[in-house]
Coordinates of C-alpha atoms and ligand atoms in Angstrom, one line a residue:
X1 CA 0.0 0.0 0.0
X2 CA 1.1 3.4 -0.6
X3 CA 1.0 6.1 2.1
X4 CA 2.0 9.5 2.8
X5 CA 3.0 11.6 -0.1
X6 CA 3.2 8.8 -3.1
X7 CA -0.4 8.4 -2.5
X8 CA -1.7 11.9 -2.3
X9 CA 0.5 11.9 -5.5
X10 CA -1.2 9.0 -7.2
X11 CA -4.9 10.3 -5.8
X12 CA -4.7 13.3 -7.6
X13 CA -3.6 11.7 -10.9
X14 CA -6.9 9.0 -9.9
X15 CA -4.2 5.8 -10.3
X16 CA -4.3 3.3 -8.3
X17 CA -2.3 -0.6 -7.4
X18 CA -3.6 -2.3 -10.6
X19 CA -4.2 -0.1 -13.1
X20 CA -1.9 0.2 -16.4
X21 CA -0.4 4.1 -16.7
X22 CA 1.7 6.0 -19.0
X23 CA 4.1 8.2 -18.1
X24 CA 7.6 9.9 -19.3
X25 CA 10.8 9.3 -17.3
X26 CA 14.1 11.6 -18.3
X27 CA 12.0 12.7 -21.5
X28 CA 11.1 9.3 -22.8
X29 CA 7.4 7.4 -22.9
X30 CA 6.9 4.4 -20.6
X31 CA 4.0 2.4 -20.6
X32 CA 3.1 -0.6 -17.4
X33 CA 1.0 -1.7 -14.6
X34 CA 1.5 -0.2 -11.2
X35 CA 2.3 -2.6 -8.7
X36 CA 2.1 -3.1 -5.0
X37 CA 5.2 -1.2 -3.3
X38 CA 5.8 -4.3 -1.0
X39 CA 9.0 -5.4 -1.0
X40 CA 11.1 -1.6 -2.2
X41 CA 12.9 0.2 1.0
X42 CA 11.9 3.5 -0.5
X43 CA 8.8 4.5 0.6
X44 CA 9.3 7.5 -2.4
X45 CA 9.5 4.7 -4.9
X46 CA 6.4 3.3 -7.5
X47 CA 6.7 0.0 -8.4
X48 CA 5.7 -0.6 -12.1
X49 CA 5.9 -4.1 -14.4
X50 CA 6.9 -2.7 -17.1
X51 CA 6.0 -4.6 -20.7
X52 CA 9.2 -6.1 -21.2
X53 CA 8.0 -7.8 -18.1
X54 CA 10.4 -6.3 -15.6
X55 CA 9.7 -4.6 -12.7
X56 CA 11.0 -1.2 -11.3
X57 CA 10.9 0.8 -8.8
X58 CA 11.4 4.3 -9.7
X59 CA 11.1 8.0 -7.7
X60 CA 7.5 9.6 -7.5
X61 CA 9.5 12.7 -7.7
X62 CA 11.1 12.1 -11.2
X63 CA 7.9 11.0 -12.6
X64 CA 6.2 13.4 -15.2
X65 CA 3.0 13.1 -16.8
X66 CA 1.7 9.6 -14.7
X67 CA -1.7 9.4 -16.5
X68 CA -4.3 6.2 -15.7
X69 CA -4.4 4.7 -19.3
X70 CA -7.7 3.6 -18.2
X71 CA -7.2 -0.6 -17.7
X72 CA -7.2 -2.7 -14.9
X73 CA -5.0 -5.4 -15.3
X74 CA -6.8 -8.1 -13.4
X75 CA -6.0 -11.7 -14.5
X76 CA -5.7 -11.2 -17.9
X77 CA -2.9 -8.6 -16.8
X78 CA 0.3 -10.0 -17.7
X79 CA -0.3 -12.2 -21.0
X80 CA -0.4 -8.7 -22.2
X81 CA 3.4 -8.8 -22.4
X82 CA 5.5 -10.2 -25.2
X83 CA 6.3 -13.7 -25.7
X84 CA 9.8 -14.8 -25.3
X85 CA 11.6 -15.8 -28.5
X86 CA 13.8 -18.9 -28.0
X87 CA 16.8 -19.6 -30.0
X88 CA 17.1 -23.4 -31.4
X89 CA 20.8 -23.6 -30.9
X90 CA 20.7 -23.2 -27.0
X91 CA 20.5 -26.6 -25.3
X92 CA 16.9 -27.9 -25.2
X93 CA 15.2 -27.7 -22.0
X94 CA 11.7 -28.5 -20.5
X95 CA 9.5 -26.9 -18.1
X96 CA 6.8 -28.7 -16.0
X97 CA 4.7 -26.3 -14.4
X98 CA 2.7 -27.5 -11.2
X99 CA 1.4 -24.7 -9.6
X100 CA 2.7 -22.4 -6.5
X101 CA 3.6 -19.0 -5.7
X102 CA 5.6 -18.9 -8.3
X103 CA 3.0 -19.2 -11.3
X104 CA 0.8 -16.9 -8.7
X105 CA -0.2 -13.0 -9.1
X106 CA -2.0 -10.6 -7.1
X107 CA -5.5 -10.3 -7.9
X108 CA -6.1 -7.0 -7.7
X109 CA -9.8 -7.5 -7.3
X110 CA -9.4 -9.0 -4.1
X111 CA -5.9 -8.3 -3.4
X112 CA -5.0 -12.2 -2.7
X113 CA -2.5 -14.2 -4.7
X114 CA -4.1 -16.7 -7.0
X115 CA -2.8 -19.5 -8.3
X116 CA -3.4 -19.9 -12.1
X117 CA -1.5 -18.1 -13.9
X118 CA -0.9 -19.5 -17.7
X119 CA 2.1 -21.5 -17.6
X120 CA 3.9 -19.6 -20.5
X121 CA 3.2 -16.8 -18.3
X122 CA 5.8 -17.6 -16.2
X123 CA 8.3 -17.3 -19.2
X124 CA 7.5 -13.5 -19.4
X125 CA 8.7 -12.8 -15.6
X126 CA 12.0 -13.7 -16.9
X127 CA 13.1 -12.9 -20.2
X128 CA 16.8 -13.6 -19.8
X129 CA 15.8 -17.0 -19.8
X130 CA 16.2 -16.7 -23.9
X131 CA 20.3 -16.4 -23.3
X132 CA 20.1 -19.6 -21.4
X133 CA 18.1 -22.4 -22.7
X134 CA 15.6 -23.7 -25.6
X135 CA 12.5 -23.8 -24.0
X136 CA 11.4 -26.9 -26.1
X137 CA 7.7 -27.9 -24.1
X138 CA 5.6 -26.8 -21.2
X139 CA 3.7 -29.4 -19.9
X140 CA 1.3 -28.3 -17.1
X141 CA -0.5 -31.5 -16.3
X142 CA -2.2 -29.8 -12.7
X143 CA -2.1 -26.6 -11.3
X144 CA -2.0 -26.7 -7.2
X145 CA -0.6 -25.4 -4.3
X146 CA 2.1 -27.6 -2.7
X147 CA -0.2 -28.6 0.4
X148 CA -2.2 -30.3 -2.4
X149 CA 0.2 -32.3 -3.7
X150 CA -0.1 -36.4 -3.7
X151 CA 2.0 -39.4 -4.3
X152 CA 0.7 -40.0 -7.2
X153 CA 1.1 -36.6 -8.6
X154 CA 4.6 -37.3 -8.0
X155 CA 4.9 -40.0 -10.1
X156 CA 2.7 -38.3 -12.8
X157 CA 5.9 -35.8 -12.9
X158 CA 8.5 -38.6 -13.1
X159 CA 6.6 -40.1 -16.1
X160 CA 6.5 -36.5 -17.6
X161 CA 9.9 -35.9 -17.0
X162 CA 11.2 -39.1 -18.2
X163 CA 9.7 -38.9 -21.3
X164 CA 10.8 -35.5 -22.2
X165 CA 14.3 -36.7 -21.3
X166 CA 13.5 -39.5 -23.6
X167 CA 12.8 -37.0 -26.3
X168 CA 16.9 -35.3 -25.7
X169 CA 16.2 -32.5 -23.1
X170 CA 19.4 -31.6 -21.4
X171 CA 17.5 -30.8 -18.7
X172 CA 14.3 -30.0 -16.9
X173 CA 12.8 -27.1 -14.8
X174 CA 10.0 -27.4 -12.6
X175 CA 8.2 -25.0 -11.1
X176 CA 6.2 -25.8 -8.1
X177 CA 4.8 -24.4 -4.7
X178 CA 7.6 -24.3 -2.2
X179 CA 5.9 -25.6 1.0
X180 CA 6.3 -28.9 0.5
X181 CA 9.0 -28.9 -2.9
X182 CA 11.3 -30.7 -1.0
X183 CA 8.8 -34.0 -0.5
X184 CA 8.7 -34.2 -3.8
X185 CA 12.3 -33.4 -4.9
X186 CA 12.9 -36.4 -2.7
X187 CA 10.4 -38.0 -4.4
X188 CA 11.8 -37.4 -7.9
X189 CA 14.9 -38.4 -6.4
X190 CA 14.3 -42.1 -5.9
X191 CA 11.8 -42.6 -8.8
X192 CA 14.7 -41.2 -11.2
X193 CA 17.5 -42.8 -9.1
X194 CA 19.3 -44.3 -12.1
X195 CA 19.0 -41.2 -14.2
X196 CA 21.8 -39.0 -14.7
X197 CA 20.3 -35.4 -16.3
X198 CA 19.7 -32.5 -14.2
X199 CA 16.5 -32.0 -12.7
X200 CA 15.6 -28.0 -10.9
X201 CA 12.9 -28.1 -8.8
X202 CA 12.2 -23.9 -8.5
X203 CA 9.7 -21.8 -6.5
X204 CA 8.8 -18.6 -5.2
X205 CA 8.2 -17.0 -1.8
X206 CA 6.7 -13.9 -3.4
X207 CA 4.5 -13.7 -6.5
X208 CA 5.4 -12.1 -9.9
X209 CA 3.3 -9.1 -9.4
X210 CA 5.8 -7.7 -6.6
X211 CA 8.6 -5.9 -6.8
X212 CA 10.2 -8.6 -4.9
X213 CA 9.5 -11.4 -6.7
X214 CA 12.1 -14.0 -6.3
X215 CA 11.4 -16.5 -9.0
X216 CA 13.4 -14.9 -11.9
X217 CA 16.5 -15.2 -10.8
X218 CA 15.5 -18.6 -9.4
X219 CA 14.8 -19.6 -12.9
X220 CA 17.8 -18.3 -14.3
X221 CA 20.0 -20.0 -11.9
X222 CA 17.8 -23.4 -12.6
X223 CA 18.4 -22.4 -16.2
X224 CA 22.1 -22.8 -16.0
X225 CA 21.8 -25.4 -13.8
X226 CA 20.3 -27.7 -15.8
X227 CA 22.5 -26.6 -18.5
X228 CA 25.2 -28.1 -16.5
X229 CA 27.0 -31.2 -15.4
X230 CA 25.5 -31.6 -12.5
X231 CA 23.2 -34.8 -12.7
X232 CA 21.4 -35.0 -9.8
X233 CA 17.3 -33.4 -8.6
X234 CA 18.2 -30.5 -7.1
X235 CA 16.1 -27.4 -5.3
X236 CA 17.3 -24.4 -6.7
X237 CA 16.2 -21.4 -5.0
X238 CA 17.9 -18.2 -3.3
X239 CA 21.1 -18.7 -1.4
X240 CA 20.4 -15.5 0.7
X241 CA 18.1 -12.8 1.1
X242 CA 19.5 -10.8 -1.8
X243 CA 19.3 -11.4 -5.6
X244 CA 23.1 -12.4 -5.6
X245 CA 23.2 -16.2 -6.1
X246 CA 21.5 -19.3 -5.6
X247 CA 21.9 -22.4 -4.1
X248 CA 21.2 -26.1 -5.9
X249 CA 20.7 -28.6 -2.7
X250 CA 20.7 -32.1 -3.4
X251 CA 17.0 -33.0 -3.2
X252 CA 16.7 -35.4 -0.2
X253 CA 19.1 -33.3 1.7
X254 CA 17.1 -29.9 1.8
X255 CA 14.3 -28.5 3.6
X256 CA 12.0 -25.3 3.6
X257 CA 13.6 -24.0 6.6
X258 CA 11.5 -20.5 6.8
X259 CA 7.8 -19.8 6.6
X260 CA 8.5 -16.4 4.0
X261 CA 12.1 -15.7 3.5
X262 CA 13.6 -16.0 0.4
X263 CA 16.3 -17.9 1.3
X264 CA 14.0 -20.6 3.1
X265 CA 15.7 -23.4 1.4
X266 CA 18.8 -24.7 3.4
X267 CA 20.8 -27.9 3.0
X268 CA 20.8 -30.5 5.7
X269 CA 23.5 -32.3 7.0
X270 CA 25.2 -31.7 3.7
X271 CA 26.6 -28.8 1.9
X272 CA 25.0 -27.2 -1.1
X273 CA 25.9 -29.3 -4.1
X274 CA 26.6 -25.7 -5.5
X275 CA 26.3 -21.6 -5.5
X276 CA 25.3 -20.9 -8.8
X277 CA 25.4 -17.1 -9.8
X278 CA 22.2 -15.8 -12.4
X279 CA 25.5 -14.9 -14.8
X280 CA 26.7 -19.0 -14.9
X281 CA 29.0 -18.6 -12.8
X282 CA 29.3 -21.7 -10.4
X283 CA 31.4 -22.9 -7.4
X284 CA 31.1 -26.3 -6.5
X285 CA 30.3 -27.2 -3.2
X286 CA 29.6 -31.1 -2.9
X287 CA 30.6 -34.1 -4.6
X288 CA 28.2 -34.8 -7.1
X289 CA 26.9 -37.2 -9.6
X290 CA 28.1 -36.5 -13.5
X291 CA 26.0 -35.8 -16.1
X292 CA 25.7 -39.0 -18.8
X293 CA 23.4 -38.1 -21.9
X294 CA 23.4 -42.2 -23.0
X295 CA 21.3 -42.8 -19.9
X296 CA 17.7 -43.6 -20.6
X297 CA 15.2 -41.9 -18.1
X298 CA 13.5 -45.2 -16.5
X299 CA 11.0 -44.4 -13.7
X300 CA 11.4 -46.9 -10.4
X301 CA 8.6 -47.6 -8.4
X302 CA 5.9 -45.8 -7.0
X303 CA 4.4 -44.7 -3.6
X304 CA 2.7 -47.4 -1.2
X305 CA -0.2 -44.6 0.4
X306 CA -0.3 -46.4 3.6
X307 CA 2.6 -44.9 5.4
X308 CA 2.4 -42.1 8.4
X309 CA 4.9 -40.0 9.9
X310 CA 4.1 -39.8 13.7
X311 CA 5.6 -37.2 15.7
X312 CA 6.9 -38.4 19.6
X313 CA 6.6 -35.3 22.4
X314 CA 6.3 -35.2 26.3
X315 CA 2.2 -36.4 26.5
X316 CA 2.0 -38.0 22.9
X317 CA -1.3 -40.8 23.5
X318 CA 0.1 -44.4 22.4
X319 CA -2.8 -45.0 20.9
X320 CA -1.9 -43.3 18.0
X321 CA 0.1 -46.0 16.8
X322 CA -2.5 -48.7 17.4
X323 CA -5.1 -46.4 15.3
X324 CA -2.1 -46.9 12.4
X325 CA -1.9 -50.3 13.0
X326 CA -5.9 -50.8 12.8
X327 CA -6.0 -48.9 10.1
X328 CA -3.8 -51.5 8.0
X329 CA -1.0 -49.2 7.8
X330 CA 2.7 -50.9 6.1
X331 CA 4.8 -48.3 7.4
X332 CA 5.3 -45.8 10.0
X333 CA 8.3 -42.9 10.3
X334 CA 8.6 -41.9 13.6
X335 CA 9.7 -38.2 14.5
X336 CA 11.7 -39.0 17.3
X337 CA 13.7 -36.7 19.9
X338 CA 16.7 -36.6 19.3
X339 CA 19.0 -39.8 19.4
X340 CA 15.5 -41.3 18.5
X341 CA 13.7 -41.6 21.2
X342 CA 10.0 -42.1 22.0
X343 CA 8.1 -41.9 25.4
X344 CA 9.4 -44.7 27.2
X345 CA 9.6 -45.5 30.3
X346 CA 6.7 -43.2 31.4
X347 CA 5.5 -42.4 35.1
X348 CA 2.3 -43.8 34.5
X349 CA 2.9 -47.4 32.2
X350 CA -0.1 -46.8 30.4
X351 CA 1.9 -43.6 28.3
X352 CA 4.6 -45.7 27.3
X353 CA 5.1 -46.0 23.6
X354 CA 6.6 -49.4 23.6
X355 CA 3.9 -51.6 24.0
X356 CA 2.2 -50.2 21.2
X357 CA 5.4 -50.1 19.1
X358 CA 6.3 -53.7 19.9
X359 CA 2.9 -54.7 18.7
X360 CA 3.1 -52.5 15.7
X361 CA 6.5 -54.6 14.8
X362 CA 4.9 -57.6 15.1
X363 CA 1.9 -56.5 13.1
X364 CA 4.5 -56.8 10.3
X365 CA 4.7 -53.0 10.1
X366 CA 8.0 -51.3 9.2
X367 CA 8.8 -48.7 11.6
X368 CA 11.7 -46.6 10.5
X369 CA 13.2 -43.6 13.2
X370 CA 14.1 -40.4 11.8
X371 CA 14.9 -37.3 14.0
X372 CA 12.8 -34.3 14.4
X373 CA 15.5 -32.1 15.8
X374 CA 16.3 -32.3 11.6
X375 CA 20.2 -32.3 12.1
X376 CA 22.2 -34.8 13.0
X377 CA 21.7 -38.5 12.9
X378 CA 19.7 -41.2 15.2
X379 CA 21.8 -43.7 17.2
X380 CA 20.3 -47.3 18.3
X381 CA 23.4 -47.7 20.9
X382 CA 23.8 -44.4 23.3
X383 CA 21.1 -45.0 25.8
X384 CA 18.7 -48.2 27.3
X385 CA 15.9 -47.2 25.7
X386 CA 17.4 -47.0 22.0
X387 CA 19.0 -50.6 22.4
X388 CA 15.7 -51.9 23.3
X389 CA 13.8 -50.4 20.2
X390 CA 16.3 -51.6 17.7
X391 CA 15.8 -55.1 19.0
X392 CA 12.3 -54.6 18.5
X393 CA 12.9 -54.2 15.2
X394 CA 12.9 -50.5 14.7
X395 CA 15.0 -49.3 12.0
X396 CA 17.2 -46.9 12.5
X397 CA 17.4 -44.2 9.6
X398 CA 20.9 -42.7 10.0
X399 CA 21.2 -38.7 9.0
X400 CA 17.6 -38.9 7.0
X401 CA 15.7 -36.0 7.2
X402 CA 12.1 -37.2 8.3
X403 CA 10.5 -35.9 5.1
X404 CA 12.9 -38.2 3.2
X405 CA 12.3 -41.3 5.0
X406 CA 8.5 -41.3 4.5
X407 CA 8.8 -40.7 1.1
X408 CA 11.2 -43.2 0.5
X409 CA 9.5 -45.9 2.8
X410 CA 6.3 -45.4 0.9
X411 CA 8.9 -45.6 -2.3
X412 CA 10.3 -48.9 -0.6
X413 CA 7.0 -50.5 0.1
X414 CA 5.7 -49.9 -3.6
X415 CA 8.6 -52.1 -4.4
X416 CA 8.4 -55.7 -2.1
X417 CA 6.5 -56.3 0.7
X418 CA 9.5 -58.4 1.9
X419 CA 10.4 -56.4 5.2
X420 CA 13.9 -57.9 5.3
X421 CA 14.4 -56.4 1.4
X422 CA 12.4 -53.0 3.0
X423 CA 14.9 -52.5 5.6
X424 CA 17.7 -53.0 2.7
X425 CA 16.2 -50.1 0.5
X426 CA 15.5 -48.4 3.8
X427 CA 19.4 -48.4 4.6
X428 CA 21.0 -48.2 0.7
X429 CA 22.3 -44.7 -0.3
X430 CA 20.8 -44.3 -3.8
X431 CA 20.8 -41.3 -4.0
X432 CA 23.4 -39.0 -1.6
X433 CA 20.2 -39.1 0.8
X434 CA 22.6 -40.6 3.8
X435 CA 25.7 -39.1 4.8
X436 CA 28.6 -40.9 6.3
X437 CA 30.4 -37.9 7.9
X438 CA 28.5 -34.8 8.5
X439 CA 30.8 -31.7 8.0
X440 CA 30.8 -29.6 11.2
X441 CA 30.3 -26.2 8.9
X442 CA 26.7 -27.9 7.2
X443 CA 25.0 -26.9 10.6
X444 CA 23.0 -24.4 9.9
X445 CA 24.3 -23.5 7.1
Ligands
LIG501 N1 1.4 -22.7 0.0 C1 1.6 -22.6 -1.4 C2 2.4 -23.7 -2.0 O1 3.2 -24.3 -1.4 C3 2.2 -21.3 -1.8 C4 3.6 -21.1 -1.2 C5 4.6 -21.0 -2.3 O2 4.5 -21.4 -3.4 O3 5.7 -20.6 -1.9 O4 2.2 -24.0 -3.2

C-alpha cells in the first residue's frame, strides 16, 4: 500500500495498485502496470511491471505526466506482455509447471495471490531466460498449491519428465509451490534414481506481481543449472536474502527452513551441491553425480499410500500408533527426539510407547526412526531405551531428514513387501540421501 506523499501523489492523478499508466521518465514514454510497493525500502518509490516484463521501482519525484491509461489489469494482466523468443541452438530444455507462488499474481480484485496463472506466463517474468536455454515444451498437467500435492502426482511428474528426457532435453525445470517442494524433490529423487540429467525443482516465496518477486533469478540460476553437469534433482532457490546467487541442494538433503524468507531453502547435514550465480558462474560445493546423456530416463517404483509419519513429544497418547496399525497401515516414520527416542519409560505405564510399538513390529509393520531435531543422525546404541527399540525391530534411519524417510519408505514399500528387502532399500544410499560424515560447517548453514 502506498501512504503519505506517493499516495496523495497518485490520488490526484486517480491511479491506483492495478491499473496500467503511461508516463515519461528523463524525456522518454513508458508504458506498465502499477504494482504493490511491497518489497522496495523506498517509501518515495512506484513499483511498475513494465512490458518487457520487468519490474522497477522508480522515484515519485522524477515521474512526469503519470496518466491512468484507463485498464485494470486483473487476471488477464500480464499475457499482455510479449512472448519470449527462444533460439534453437541453445541446449533444449523442459518446463513442468505444477502450480505455487511462483505461477501466482496478485488479484487485484481481491488483493489475494491466485494461483493460475498460464504456464507460459511464467516465461514473461523472466526474459533472460532466452540467453540460457531452448524452452522446447511446457507441460502443465495440474495446477495446485504444494499442500495439495499427492504421491501419485509425484509419479505423474517422473513419467513426464522421463519422457521429455526421452525426447533429448538436457534438462528440466520445474516449477512448483515451495511448502512442500522438498517432498517431492525427494520423491523425484528415488523414482529417477538411475537417471543421470539435471533436474531444478524452483519456487517462489513472493508472487510475480511484486517488486520482490524471487522466481526470476531462481529460474535463471535453474536455467544454467540444468544446463550443466550436475546430474542429480536439485532445489534451486535463493542462497540469501538478496538477488546475488542461488543455491542447488541435493533434493533429499534440503528443507523449507523459513515460513516467507527468500532464502528458506537450506541444506541439511550436507553442503550445497553448489552456489550458482544468475550470470553461470558456479562454485562447486559437494561431490556430485556426473552428467551421462546415454542414460535412458526409467521411472522406479511408486508410492505405497499407507505410510504415516508420527511425531513423539512429552504427553504424545500411544494409541496413536494402534489407530495406524488398525488402520492397516505398512509403514510408520517416527519423529523421534533426538538420538530417536519415544516416550518410554513413562510415570504412568499406560503412556509408554513401547507396547504399542512392539505390537506394531509384530503386526508386520516397518517402523523406521528419523529425527525431528532435523540435524544430526539417530543412534540405536547411546542409551537403554534406544537398544531396546532396535531389537524390536525399529529401523534406525541414519542422517535422514524425516520428510525423506516417509517418502522413501512409501517408495520402498511400492517395491516388495518383503520387510527384510524393506529395511535393505530403507538403509542403501541411492541417491546422496545418507551421509557418512556430517561436516561440522553444514550446521546451519
Ligand atoms: N502454499 C503454497 C504452495 O506451497 C504457496 C507457497 C509457495 O508457493 O511458496 O504452493
Amino acid at each position: 500500500m502506498y501512504s503519505g506523499k506517493v499516495k496523495e501523489f497518485l490520488k490526484k492523478r486517480k491511479v491506483s495498485e492495478g491499473d496500467f499508466v503511461k508516463f515519461v521518465l528523463k524525456g522518454v514514454k513508458y508504458c506498465g502496470i502499477l504494482l504493490p510497493n511491497e518489497g522496495t525500502s523506498s517509501t518515495d518509490s512506484l513499483m511498475i511491471k513494465q512490458e518487457s516484463g520487468y519490474n522497477v521501482g522508480i522515484n515519485y519525484n522524477d515521474v512526469e505526466c503519470l496518466t491512468n491509461a484507463g485498464k485494470k489489469a486483473t487476471l488477464g494482466g500480464v499475457s499482455k506482455f510479449k512472448d519470449l523468443k527462444f533460439n534453437k541452438q541453445m541446449p533444449n530444455v523442459s518446463l513442468v509447471a505444477t502450480g505455487g507462488t511462483i505461477s501466482s499474481r496478485v488479484d487485484y480484485k481481491t488483493g489475494g495471490v491466485y494461483m493460475l496463472m498460464e504456464p507460459n506466463e511464467i516465461l514473461k517474468t523472466t526474459p533472460e531466460l532466452v540467453d540460457i536455454i531452448n524452452l522446447d515444451a511446457i507441460e502443465s498437467p495440474f495446477r495446485i498449491g504444494s499442500e495439495d500435492m499427492s504421491p501419485d502426482l509425484w509419479s505423474l511428474m517422473a513419467d513426464i519428465i522421463a519422457k521429455r528426457f526421452n525426447k533429448g532435453d538436457v534438462g528440466v525445470i520445474v516449477t512448483h509451490g515451495t511448502d512442500t517442494l522438498h517432498y517431492t524433490s525427494s520423491a523425484l529423487s528415488f523414482l529417477l534414481k538411475d537417471f543421470q540429467k539435471p533436474i531444478a525443482l524452483v519456487g517462489a516465496q513472493r508472487s510475480p506481481d511484486r517488486g520482490s518477486f524471487d522466481g526470476s533469478m531462481n529460474l535463471i540460476c535453474a536455467a544454467q543449472y540444468v544446463t550443466s553437469d550436475i546430474a542429480e534433482t536439485a532445489i534451486v532457490m535463493h542462497g540469501t536474502m538478496n538477488d546475488d546467487f542461488c543455491f542447488a541442494n541435493r533434493g533429499t538433503k534440503v528443507r523449507k527452513m523459513h515460513t516467507s524468507r527468500r532464502d528458506a531453502f537450506r541444506p541439511i547435514n550436507t553442503l550445497p551441491l553448489a552456489k550458482i550465480w544468475p550470470d553461470g558462474k558456479k562454485e562447486v560445493l559437494n561431490q556430485y553425480r556426473k552428467r551421462d546423456d546415454s542414460v535412458k530416463a526409467k521411472v522406479c517404483g511408486g508410492f505405497e499410500n499407507k505410510v504415516a509419519i508420527i511425531s513423539a513429544y512429552p504427553g504424545a497418547d500411544p494409541e496413536i500408533i494402534d489407530y495406524y496399525v488398525d488402520k492397516g497401515y505398512k509403514g510408520i516414520i517416527i519423529s523421534s527426539t533426538a538420538l530417536g527416542h519415544v516416550p518410554g519409560y513413562t510415570q504412568k505405564k499406560k503412556d509408554s510407547w513401547l507396547p504399542v510399538l512392539k505390537r506394531a513390529v509384530d503386526s508386520g509393520v516397518f517402523v523406521g526412526n528419523a529425527s525431528q531435531t532435523i540435524y544430526g543422525r539417530v543412534h540405536p546404541h547411546v542409551y537403554r531405551q534406544l537398544i531396546e527399540l532396535e531389537q524390536m525391530g525399529i529401523v534406525f534411519l541414519e542422517d535422514l531428514l524425516v520428510e525423506t524417510a516417509y517418502v522413501k519408505l512409501m517408495w520402498a514399500l511400492s517395491q516388495t513387501k518383503d520387510l527384510k528387502r524393506v529395511k535393505e532399500i530403507m538403509l542403501t544410499n541411492y541417491v546422496g540421501e545418507f551421509n557418512q560424515r556430517i561436516v561440522p560447517e553444514a550446521f546451519l548453514y
